[in-house]
Amino acid sequence: MLIIRYAAVVLAALLSTAALANTKVIYAGELLLIPGQEPLRARTLVVTDNRITQVEAGYLSLEGFTAEVELVDLRNFFVMPGLMDMHVHLQSELGPANDRDALRLSEALAGMKAILYGRRTLEAGFTTVRDVGSNEQMMYAYRDAVARGWVEGPRVIAAAGVATTGGHNDVSGLSPEYMLHASAGRRTLCDGPYDCRRATRDAVKYGADLIKITSTGGVLTDRATGTGQQMEMDELQEIVRAAHRLGRKVASHAHQEDGIIAALEAGVDSIEHGSYAGPESYELFKSTGAYLVPTLLAGDTVVQMAENTTVLTPAQAEKAIRVGADMQTNFAGAYQAGVKIAFGTDSGVSQHGLNAQEAVLMQRAGMTPTDILTSATVNAADLINMSDDLGTLEVGKLADIIALERSPLADIEALLDVNFVMQGGEIVKQ
């Protein structure tokens, strides 16, 4: 990989005067311009400030540029759009120190973990993420700091969690006194339709980009409440209605099919995990246009933890072994049925920076490399309403670009080793 700065005479046929401000010229040996289509060979991308301004056949000569330009020579690499992960938790990683850290670290210090984990995620080639469960104000601050260029990390779409008392997103596994303390002042904990409407509006008021709900129980809830439906239909409907009226999408954690169906009937925009989706929910996915965000990596991770460590409690381990083992088979059914898939890992359960391992598991379940790359680019951009800016490397899009030594279309494991990352026109890894 070669990066050189040039100054020469402008060639008006190639670049407009506006392009002279901050220009990078990228030579791409193989270019996946639009995931889902065939890659192109020997192409030049011109990036001006933070956007792609030209895509040309061959390698443009640099002799005509009057202003200083930066050449990024990726002629020996596979170049493609930045990847996107639609389900992360940037402030945490599941491990033996979680309980200790909850007691010993201040909220502000714990929130600083997002800087570390976000950097690992970005360097792994994931330039945009949806964070769907962190300390909300700390995550909004991190989101905004990344957007302002104060810290380097993935572009963040940040969720607020609206949860019901005793449900998956309520505090669990602690003494009654500490649970009372942890729940105090949490305005997005609700019961009944009208209270959940209020909680949703409250979440948007304080900065949520989207709403995350838990229509079923969860594996990591430290109480034996199962993984079936927990939120009532009237609660689901009011949350979705209130969120959509305020221009926010709704993502629903859901394992068992009863909760998946209820959430889809209520109008959610994505189902997270979808572990036991079946024929009835497949039809609802397709009729509503909702995405499935499968998080196979989380399932694989918790199975390994349950079988080989003491990190999980008995209540967690029992659910982990049962649900995690079933996720890949059931995902294969959803994919074959034509359900729309958006890439997501649940990193934070798994380690940050290993996000691309999800792609390996998706392929093992029968998904083609082309569809996997599309799920992590074009589909993810659609899910977050950013198709005008992200997902492909067409002219006018934000310059989120990664490069690999091998084509992931030939070997999906190439995604595990990203050599070059550009986000919004700035090189963050080379």
GROMACS .gro file of C-alpha atoms in nm:
model
  430
    1MET     CA    1   0.000   0.000   0.000
    2LEU     CA    2   0.153   0.331  -0.108
    3ILE     CA    3   0.047   0.682  -0.006
    4ILE     CA    4   0.216   0.973  -0.186
    5ARG     CA    5   0.143   1.345  -0.208
    6TYR     CA    6   0.153   1.515  -0.551
    7ALA     CA    7   0.127   1.871  -0.679
    8ALA     CA    8   0.086   1.942  -1.052
    9VAL     CA    9  -0.132   2.121  -1.307
   10VAL     CA   10  -0.510   2.081  -1.300
   11LEU     CA   11  -0.672   1.883  -1.573
   12ALA     CA   12  -1.016   2.042  -1.591
   13ALA     CA   13  -1.167   1.744  -1.767
   14LEU     CA   14  -1.087   1.535  -1.463
   15LEU     CA   15  -1.162   1.756  -1.164
   16SER     CA   16  -1.361   2.068  -1.089
   17THR     CA   17  -1.210   2.353  -0.890
   18ALA     CA   18  -1.415   2.248  -0.588
   19ALA     CA   19  -1.213   1.927  -0.579
   20LEU     CA   20  -0.888   2.110  -0.506
   21ALA     CA   21  -0.952   2.167  -0.137
   22ASN     CA   22  -0.871   1.825   0.011
   23THR     CA   23  -0.835   1.554  -0.250
   24LYS     CA   24  -0.732   1.193  -0.225
   25VAL     CA   25  -0.688   0.969  -0.528
   26ILE     CA   26  -0.732   0.598  -0.462
   27TYR     CA   27  -0.612   0.332  -0.704
   28ALA     CA   28  -0.819   0.016  -0.654
   29GLY     CA   29  -0.700  -0.311  -0.803
   30GLU     CA   30  -1.044  -0.465  -0.752
   31LEU     CA   31  -1.340  -0.246  -0.659
   32LEU     CA   32  -1.675  -0.357  -0.522
   33LEU     CA   33  -1.855  -0.039  -0.616
   34ILE     CA   34  -2.204  -0.169  -0.538
   35PRO     CA   35  -2.233  -0.482  -0.322
   36GLY     CA   36  -2.458  -0.731  -0.496
   37GLN     CA   37  -2.301  -0.651  -0.831
   38GLU     CA   38  -1.980  -0.785  -0.984
   39PRO     CA   39  -1.656  -0.616  -0.872
   40LEU     CA   40  -1.467  -0.397  -1.118
   41ARG     CA   41  -1.096  -0.407  -1.193
   42ALA     CA   42  -0.840  -0.125  -1.217
   43ARG     CA   43  -1.045   0.174  -1.103
   44THR     CA   44  -0.967   0.517  -0.958
   45LEU     CA   45  -1.173   0.675  -0.682
   46VAL     CA   46  -1.137   1.049  -0.623
   47VAL     CA   47  -1.235   1.166  -0.275
   48THR     CA   48  -1.287   1.536  -0.210
   49ASP     CA   49  -1.318   1.630   0.154
   50ASN     CA   50  -1.551   1.360   0.290
   51ARG     CA   51  -1.726   1.239  -0.029
   52ILE     CA   52  -1.654   1.041  -0.342
   53THR     CA   53  -1.645   1.279  -0.638
   54GLN     CA   54  -1.526   1.052  -0.919
   55VAL     CA   55  -1.507   0.685  -1.009
   56GLU     CA   56  -1.302   0.628  -1.325
   57ALA     CA   57  -1.186   0.328  -1.527
   58GLY     CA   58  -0.812   0.273  -1.514
   59TYR     CA   59  -0.561   0.465  -1.303
   60LEU     CA   60  -0.581   0.841  -1.353
   61SER     CA   61  -0.256   1.027  -1.407
   62LEU     CA   62  -0.167   1.265  -1.125
   63GLU     CA   63   0.024   1.505  -1.348
   64GLY     CA   64  -0.272   1.731  -1.404
   65PHE     CA   65  -0.353   1.826  -1.044
   66THR     CA   66  -0.253   2.178  -0.935
   67ALA     CA   67  -0.333   2.141  -0.566
   68GLU     CA   68  -0.164   1.891  -0.340
   69VAL     CA   69  -0.337   1.555  -0.365
   70GLU     CA   70  -0.279   1.233  -0.177
   71LEU     CA   71  -0.236   0.910  -0.367
   72VAL     CA   72  -0.351   0.593  -0.193
   73ASP     CA   73  -0.218   0.300  -0.393
   74LEU     CA   74  -0.444  -0.002  -0.337
   75ARG     CA   75  -0.373  -0.169  -0.670
   76ASN     CA   76  -0.295  -0.496  -0.490
   77PHE     CA   77  -0.610  -0.487  -0.279
   78PHE     CA   78  -0.982  -0.555  -0.285
   79VAL     CA   79  -1.160  -0.225  -0.214
   80MET     CA   80  -1.519  -0.201  -0.092
   81PRO     CA   81  -1.756   0.014   0.115
   82GLY     CA   82  -1.706   0.032   0.491
   83LEU     CA   83  -1.889  -0.239   0.681
   84MET     CA   84  -2.178  -0.168   0.917
   85ASP     CA   85  -2.285  -0.356   1.231
   86MET     CA   86  -2.647  -0.307   1.330
   87HIS     CA   87  -2.625  -0.451   1.682
   88VAL     CA   88  -2.343  -0.358   1.919
   89HIS     CA   89  -2.298  -0.254   2.283
   90LEU     CA   90  -1.988  -0.036   2.276
   91GLN     CA   91  -1.959   0.029   2.650
   92SER     CA   92  -1.915  -0.331   2.764
   93GLU     CA   93  -1.780  -0.679   2.702
   94LEU     CA   94  -1.919  -0.989   2.868
   95GLY     CA   95  -1.666  -1.137   3.108
   96PRO     CA   96  -1.582  -1.230   3.467
   97ALA     CA   97  -1.516  -0.869   3.573
   98ASN     CA   98  -1.862  -0.733   3.481
   99ASP     CA   99  -2.013  -0.745   3.832
  100ARG     CA  100  -1.699  -0.597   3.989
  101ASP     CA  101  -1.681  -0.316   3.735
  102ALA     CA  102  -2.049  -0.231   3.789
  103LEU     CA  103  -1.970  -0.164   4.155
  104ARG     CA  104  -1.624  -0.008   4.126
  105LEU     CA  105  -1.636   0.205   3.812
  106SER     CA  106  -1.822   0.532   3.789
  107GLU     CA  107  -2.074   0.561   3.506
  108ALA     CA  108  -1.850   0.821   3.343
  109LEU     CA  109  -1.543   0.596   3.357
  110ALA     CA  110  -1.738   0.293   3.237
  111GLY     CA  111  -1.861   0.502   2.947
  112MET     CA  112  -1.502   0.570   2.845
  113LYS     CA  113  -1.475   0.204   2.743
  114ALA     CA  114  -1.664   0.304   2.429
  115ILE     CA  115  -1.352   0.491   2.311
  116LEU     CA  116  -1.144   0.172   2.336
  117TYR     CA  117  -1.405  -0.063   2.193
  118GLY     CA  118  -1.513   0.183   1.927
  119ARG     CA  119  -1.157   0.217   1.801
  120ARG     CA  120  -1.123  -0.162   1.779
  121THR     CA  121  -1.448  -0.178   1.586
  122LEU     CA  122  -1.341   0.093   1.342
  123GLU     CA  123  -1.003  -0.068   1.280
  124ALA     CA  124  -1.185  -0.393   1.200
  125GLY     CA  125  -1.347  -0.213   0.906
  126PHE     CA  126  -1.683  -0.126   1.063
  127THR     CA  127  -1.729   0.243   0.999
  128THR     CA  128  -2.093   0.267   1.116
  129VAL     CA  129  -2.277   0.089   1.397
  130ARG     CA  130  -2.610   0.088   1.577
  131ASP     CA  131  -2.553   0.081   1.951
  132VAL     CA  132  -2.866  -0.080   2.091
  133GLY     CA  133  -2.796  -0.094   2.461
  134SER     CA  134  -2.556   0.120   2.665
  135ASN     CA  135  -2.574   0.394   2.925
  136GLU     CA  136  -2.774   0.623   2.702
  137GLN     CA  137  -2.641   0.968   2.786
  138MET     CA  138  -2.285   0.839   2.777
  139MET     CA  139  -2.349   0.680   2.437
  140TYR     CA  140  -2.507   0.998   2.301
  141ALA     CA  141  -2.197   1.186   2.416
  142TYR     CA  142  -1.970   0.934   2.245
  143ARG     CA  143  -2.183   0.947   1.929
  144ASP     CA  144  -2.158   1.324   1.918
  145ALA     CA  145  -1.784   1.325   1.997
  146VAL     CA  146  -1.721   1.092   1.702
  147ALA     CA  147  -1.937   1.309   1.476
  148ARG     CA  148  -1.739   1.620   1.579
  149GLY     CA  149  -1.405   1.450   1.522
  150TRP     CA  150  -1.303   1.464   1.889
  151VAL     CA  151  -1.241   1.089   1.905
  152GLU     CA  152  -1.196   0.827   1.635
  153GLY     CA  153  -1.466   0.563   1.624
  154PRO     CA  154  -1.746   0.427   1.412
  155ARG     CA  155  -2.036   0.650   1.320
  156VAL     CA  156  -2.299   0.571   1.585
  157ILE     CA  157  -2.676   0.539   1.560
  158ALA     CA  158  -2.768   0.527   1.929
  159ALA     CA  159  -3.075   0.361   2.079
  160ALA     CA  160  -3.264   0.416   2.399
  161GLY     CA  161  -3.409   0.104   2.556
  162VAL     CA  162  -3.776   0.108   2.649
  163ALA     CA  163  -3.842  -0.188   2.879
  164THR     CA  164  -4.113  -0.329   3.104
  165THR     CA  165  -4.069  -0.411   3.472
  166GLY     CA  166  -3.904  -0.751   3.514
  167GLY     CA  167  -3.843  -0.788   3.142
  168HIS     CA  168  -3.516  -0.862   2.964
  169ASN     CA  169  -3.392  -0.503   2.965
  170ASP     CA  170  -3.469  -0.447   3.334
  171VAL     CA  171  -3.194  -0.497   3.591
  172SER     CA  172  -3.149  -0.855   3.716
  173GLY     CA  173  -2.922  -1.081   3.918
  174LEU     CA  174  -2.855  -0.833   4.200
  175SER     CA  175  -2.977  -0.783   4.553
  176PRO     CA  176  -3.322  -0.619   4.587
  177GLU     CA  177  -3.160  -0.312   4.739
  178TYR     CA  178  -2.919  -0.266   4.451
  179MET     CA  179  -3.187  -0.335   4.189
  180LEU     CA  180  -3.399  -0.063   4.348
  181HIS     CA  181  -3.104   0.174   4.333
  182ALA     CA  182  -3.021   0.080   3.970
  183SER     CA  183  -3.380   0.135   3.857
  184ALA     CA  184  -3.427   0.466   4.038
  185GLY     CA  185  -3.495   0.751   3.798
  186ARG     CA  186  -3.502   0.531   3.489
  187ARG     CA  187  -3.774   0.703   3.288
  188THR     CA  188  -3.776   0.451   3.003
  189LEU     CA  189  -3.893   0.166   3.227
  190CYS     CA  190  -4.269   0.134   3.174
  191ASP     CA  191  -4.581  -0.076   3.230
  192GLY     CA  192  -4.901  -0.058   3.027
  193PRO     CA  193  -4.960   0.109   2.690
  194TYR     CA  194  -4.985   0.470   2.797
  195ASP     CA  195  -4.685   0.456   3.026
  196CYS     CA  196  -4.485   0.298   2.742
  197ARG     CA  197  -4.599   0.575   2.508
  198ARG     CA  198  -4.465   0.827   2.760
  199ALA     CA  199  -4.138   0.635   2.797
  200THR     CA  200  -4.086   0.636   2.420
  201ARG     CA  201  -4.142   1.008   2.393
  202ASP     CA  202  -3.908   1.059   2.686
  203ALA     CA  203  -3.637   0.856   2.510
  204VAL     CA  204  -3.660   1.070   2.197
  205LYS     CA  205  -3.662   1.390   2.401
  206TYR     CA  206  -3.326   1.306   2.554
  207GLY     CA  207  -3.147   1.208   2.234
  208ALA     CA  208  -3.239   0.861   2.103
  209ASP     CA  209  -3.183   0.795   1.732
  210LEU     CA  210  -3.401   0.485   1.757
  211ILE     CA  211  -3.593   0.285   2.015
  212LYS     CA  212  -3.485  -0.061   2.132
  213ILE     CA  213  -3.746  -0.285   2.292
  214THR     CA  214  -3.745  -0.641   2.424
  215SER     CA  215  -4.062  -0.819   2.317
  216THR     CA  216  -3.931  -1.148   2.461
  217GLY     CA  217  -3.713  -1.263   2.743
  218GLY     CA  218  -3.338  -1.282   2.696
  219VAL     CA  219  -3.056  -1.527   2.745
  220LEU     CA  220  -2.849  -1.298   2.968
  221THR     CA  221  -3.133  -1.194   3.198
  222ASP     CA  222  -3.026  -1.344   3.530
  223ARG     CA  223  -3.364  -1.481   3.625
  224ALA     CA  224  -3.550  -1.787   3.501
  225THR     CA  225  -3.818  -1.602   3.303
  226GLY     CA  226  -3.769  -1.780   2.972
  227THR     CA  227  -3.726  -1.641   2.622
  228GLY     CA  228  -4.092  -1.615   2.519
  229GLN     CA  229  -4.308  -1.305   2.476
  230GLN     CA  230  -4.298  -1.059   2.766
  231MET     CA  231  -4.432  -0.727   2.634
  232GLU     CA  232  -4.805  -0.712   2.568
  233MET     CA  233  -4.942  -0.620   2.228
  234ASP     CA  234  -5.091  -0.289   2.345
  235GLU     CA  235  -4.751  -0.190   2.490
  236LEU     CA  236  -4.574  -0.283   2.167
  237GLN     CA  237  -4.824  -0.094   1.954
  238GLU     CA  238  -4.801   0.223   2.159
  239ILE     CA  239  -4.421   0.222   2.153
  240VAL     CA  240  -4.409   0.174   1.776
  241ARG     CA  241  -4.677   0.435   1.712
  242ALA     CA  242  -4.511   0.694   1.936
  243ALA     CA  243  -4.165   0.628   1.789
  244HIS     CA  244  -4.279   0.644   1.429
  245ARG     CA  245  -4.471   0.967   1.487
  246LEU     CA  246  -4.147   1.119   1.612
  247GLY     CA  247  -3.947   0.988   1.317
  248ARG     CA  248  -3.768   0.707   1.500
  249LYS     CA  249  -3.743   0.341   1.404
  250VAL     CA  250  -3.794   0.056   1.649
  251ALA     CA  251  -3.569  -0.247   1.691
  252SER     CA  252  -3.705  -0.539   1.891
  253HIS     CA  253  -3.498  -0.800   2.068
  254ALA     CA  254  -3.694  -1.124   2.017
  255HIS     CA  255  -3.610  -1.493   2.054
  256GLN     CA  256  -3.924  -1.709   2.055
  257GLU     CA  257  -4.161  -1.682   1.762
  258ASP     CA  258  -4.460  -1.560   1.966
  259GLY     CA  259  -4.267  -1.243   2.054
  260ILE     CA  260  -4.130  -1.208   1.701
  261ILE     CA  261  -4.482  -1.224   1.557
  262ALA     CA  262  -4.620  -0.977   1.812
  263ALA     CA  263  -4.341  -0.727   1.742
  264LEU     CA  264  -4.382  -0.756   1.364
  265GLU     CA  265  -4.759  -0.716   1.390
  266ALA     CA  266  -4.700  -0.404   1.600
  267GLY     CA  267  -4.488  -0.262   1.315
  268VAL     CA  268  -4.125  -0.277   1.433
  269ASP     CA  269  -3.854  -0.208   1.178
  270SER     CA  270  -3.612  -0.484   1.276
  271ILE     CA  271  -3.602  -0.801   1.481
  272GLU     CA  272  -3.279  -0.857   1.672
  273HIS     CA  273  -3.167  -1.221   1.705
  274GLY     CA  274  -3.491  -1.379   1.576
  275SER     CA  275  -3.367  -1.710   1.713
  276TYR     CA  276  -3.686  -1.908   1.661
  277ALA     CA  277  -3.835  -1.736   1.359
  278GLY     CA  278  -4.052  -1.975   1.157
  279PRO     CA  279  -4.287  -1.984   0.858
  280GLU     CA  280  -4.553  -1.760   1.016
  281SER     CA  281  -4.303  -1.489   1.106
  282TYR     CA  282  -4.126  -1.522   0.768
  283GLU     CA  283  -4.443  -1.407   0.598
  284LEU     CA  284  -4.475  -1.113   0.836
  285PHE     CA  285  -4.113  -1.014   0.776
  286LYS     CA  286  -4.179  -1.004   0.403
  287SER     CA  287  -4.515  -0.827   0.421
  288THR     CA  288  -4.392  -0.557   0.661
  289GLY     CA  289  -4.044  -0.513   0.511
  290ALA     CA  290  -3.878  -0.553   0.851
  291TYR     CA  291  -3.517  -0.668   0.870
  292LEU     CA  292  -3.376  -0.960   1.064
  293VAL     CA  293  -3.050  -0.879   1.246
  294PRO     CA  294  -2.932  -1.232   1.329
  295THR     CA  295  -2.637  -1.194   1.577
  296LEU     CA  296  -2.509  -1.549   1.524
  297LEU     CA  297  -2.179  -1.452   1.684
  298ALA     CA  298  -2.353  -1.382   2.016
  299GLY     CA  299  -2.517  -1.723   2.008
  300ASP     CA  300  -2.188  -1.894   1.935
  301THR     CA  301  -2.013  -1.693   2.207
  302VAL     CA  302  -2.259  -1.771   2.487
  303VAL     CA  303  -2.261  -2.142   2.403
  304GLN     CA  304  -1.882  -2.147   2.437
  305MET     CA  305  -1.902  -1.953   2.765
  306ALA     CA  306  -2.172  -2.180   2.907
  307GLU     CA  307  -1.980  -2.495   2.823
  308ASN     CA  308  -1.625  -2.384   2.905
  309THR     CA  309  -1.635  -2.106   3.168
  310THR     CA  310  -1.816  -1.999   3.484
  311VAL     CA  311  -1.892  -1.649   3.355
  312LEU     CA  312  -2.264  -1.723   3.313
  313THR     CA  313  -2.495  -1.806   3.603
  314PRO     CA  314  -2.693  -2.134   3.590
  315ALA     CA  315  -3.006  -1.949   3.473
  316GLN     CA  316  -2.808  -1.783   3.193
  317ALA     CA  317  -2.614  -2.094   3.094
  318GLU     CA  318  -2.926  -2.308   3.052
  319LYS     CA  319  -3.078  -2.055   2.811
  320ALA     CA  320  -2.746  -1.996   2.634
  321ILE     CA  321  -2.693  -2.362   2.545
  322ARG     CA  322  -3.050  -2.407   2.423
  323VAL     CA  323  -3.094  -2.083   2.228
  324GLY     CA  324  -2.739  -2.037   2.103
  325ALA     CA  325  -2.728  -2.386   1.957
  326ASP     CA  326  -3.050  -2.329   1.763
  327MET     CA  327  -2.977  -1.985   1.618
  328GLN     CA  328  -2.772  -2.089   1.316
  329THR     CA  329  -3.018  -2.353   1.193
  330ASN     CA  330  -3.315  -2.120   1.230
  331PHE     CA  331  -3.128  -1.835   1.061
  332ALA     CA  332  -3.071  -2.061   0.761
  333GLY     CA  333  -3.447  -2.108   0.737
  334ALA     CA  334  -3.512  -1.733   0.745
  335TYR     CA  335  -3.250  -1.668   0.478
  336GLN     CA  336  -3.386  -1.939   0.250
  337ALA     CA  337  -3.736  -1.798   0.296
  338GLY     CA  338  -3.624  -1.460   0.158
  339VAL     CA  339  -3.632  -1.257   0.481
  340LYS     CA  340  -3.432  -0.933   0.450
  341ILE     CA  341  -3.107  -0.956   0.649
  342ALA     CA  342  -2.902  -0.672   0.801
  343PHE     CA  343  -2.564  -0.759   0.948
  344GLY     CA  344  -2.537  -0.751   1.328
  345THR     CA  345  -2.320  -0.923   1.587
  346ASP     CA  346  -2.426  -0.826   1.941
  347SER     CA  347  -2.062  -0.733   2.004
  348GLY     CA  348  -2.028  -0.667   2.373
  349VAL     CA  349  -2.147  -1.021   2.426
  350SER     CA  350  -1.862  -1.120   2.192
  351GLN     CA  351  -1.539  -0.919   2.188
  352HIS     CA  352  -1.531  -0.591   2.000
  353GLY     CA  353  -1.316  -0.593   1.689
  354LEU     CA  354  -1.408  -0.952   1.602
  355ASN     CA  355  -1.730  -0.841   1.431
  356ALA     CA  356  -1.642  -0.999   1.096
  357GLN     CA  357  -1.664  -1.346   1.251
  358GLU     CA  358  -2.039  -1.304   1.211
  359ALA     CA  359  -1.984  -1.326   0.835
  360VAL     CA  360  -1.810  -1.662   0.873
  361LEU     CA  361  -2.104  -1.799   1.072
  362MET     CA  362  -2.352  -1.660   0.821
  363GLN     CA  363  -2.174  -1.844   0.541
  364ARG     CA  364  -2.172  -2.167   0.743
  365ALA     CA  365  -2.549  -2.130   0.766
  366GLY     CA  366  -2.571  -2.117   0.387
  367MET     CA  367  -2.565  -1.745   0.309
  368THR     CA  368  -2.363  -1.651   0.000
  369PRO     CA  369  -2.067  -1.411   0.031
  370THR     CA  370  -2.246  -1.168  -0.203
  371ASP     CA  371  -2.552  -1.158   0.022
  372ILE     CA  372  -2.338  -1.131   0.335
  373LEU     CA  373  -2.155  -0.825   0.201
  374THR     CA  374  -2.486  -0.675   0.090
  375SER     CA  375  -2.630  -0.726   0.439
  376ALA     CA  376  -2.337  -0.534   0.592
  377THR     CA  377  -2.351  -0.244   0.345
  378VAL     CA  378  -2.656  -0.181   0.126
  379ASN     CA  379  -2.911  -0.339   0.362
  380ALA     CA  380  -2.762  -0.185   0.675
  381ALA     CA  381  -2.767   0.160   0.514
  382ASP     CA  382  -3.133   0.111   0.427
  383LEU     CA  383  -3.219   0.006   0.782
  384ILE     CA  384  -3.072   0.327   0.927
  385ASN     CA  385  -3.216   0.551   0.650
  386MET     CA  386  -2.869   0.642   0.519
  387SER     CA  387  -2.877   0.493   0.169
  388ASP     CA  388  -2.809   0.836   0.019
  389ASP     CA  389  -2.477   0.850   0.203
  390LEU     CA  390  -2.359   0.496   0.275
  391GLY     CA  391  -2.362   0.137   0.153
  392THR     CA  392  -2.199   0.179  -0.191
  393LEU     CA  393  -1.902   0.371  -0.335
  394GLU     CA  394  -2.096   0.569  -0.593
  395VAL     CA  395  -2.029   0.935  -0.663
  396GLY     CA  396  -2.181   1.158  -0.396
  397LYS     CA  397  -2.160   0.904  -0.115
  398LEU     CA  398  -1.955   0.949   0.201
  399ALA     CA  399  -1.606   0.808   0.155
  400ASP     CA  400  -1.624   0.513   0.394
  401ILE     CA  401  -1.382   0.271   0.228
  402ILE     CA  402  -1.196  -0.040   0.336
  403ALA     CA  403  -0.936  -0.258   0.164
  404LEU     CA  404  -0.846  -0.625   0.202
  405GLU     CA  405  -0.562  -0.835   0.066
  406ARG     CA  406  -0.806  -1.095  -0.072
  407SER     CA  407  -1.156  -1.086  -0.211
  408PRO     CA  408  -1.418  -1.182   0.049
  409LEU     CA  409  -1.635  -1.297  -0.240
  410ALA     CA  410  -1.384  -1.579  -0.289
  411ASP     CA  411  -1.301  -1.627   0.081
  412ILE     CA  412  -1.529  -1.466   0.338
  413GLU     CA  413  -1.254  -1.497   0.601
  414ALA     CA  414  -1.071  -1.217   0.420
  415LEU     CA  415  -1.295  -0.984   0.622
  416LEU     CA  416  -1.113  -1.091   0.937
  417ASP     CA  417  -0.804  -0.894   0.833
  418VAL     CA  418  -0.881  -0.541   0.711
  419ASN     CA  419  -0.568  -0.358   0.593
  420PHE     CA  420  -0.699  -0.008   0.520
  421VAL     CA  421  -0.987   0.196   0.662
  422MET     CA  422  -1.111   0.535   0.550
  423GLN     CA  423  -1.407   0.699   0.721
  424GLY     CA  424  -1.563   1.014   0.581
  425GLY     CA  425  -1.255   1.079   0.367
  426GLU     CA  426  -1.006   1.047   0.657
  427ILE     CA  427  -0.761   0.758   0.669
  428VAL     CA  428  -0.784   0.589   1.010
  429LYS     CA  429  -0.590   0.270   0.936
  430GLN     CA  430  -0.328   0.195   0.673
   0.00000   0.00000   0.00000
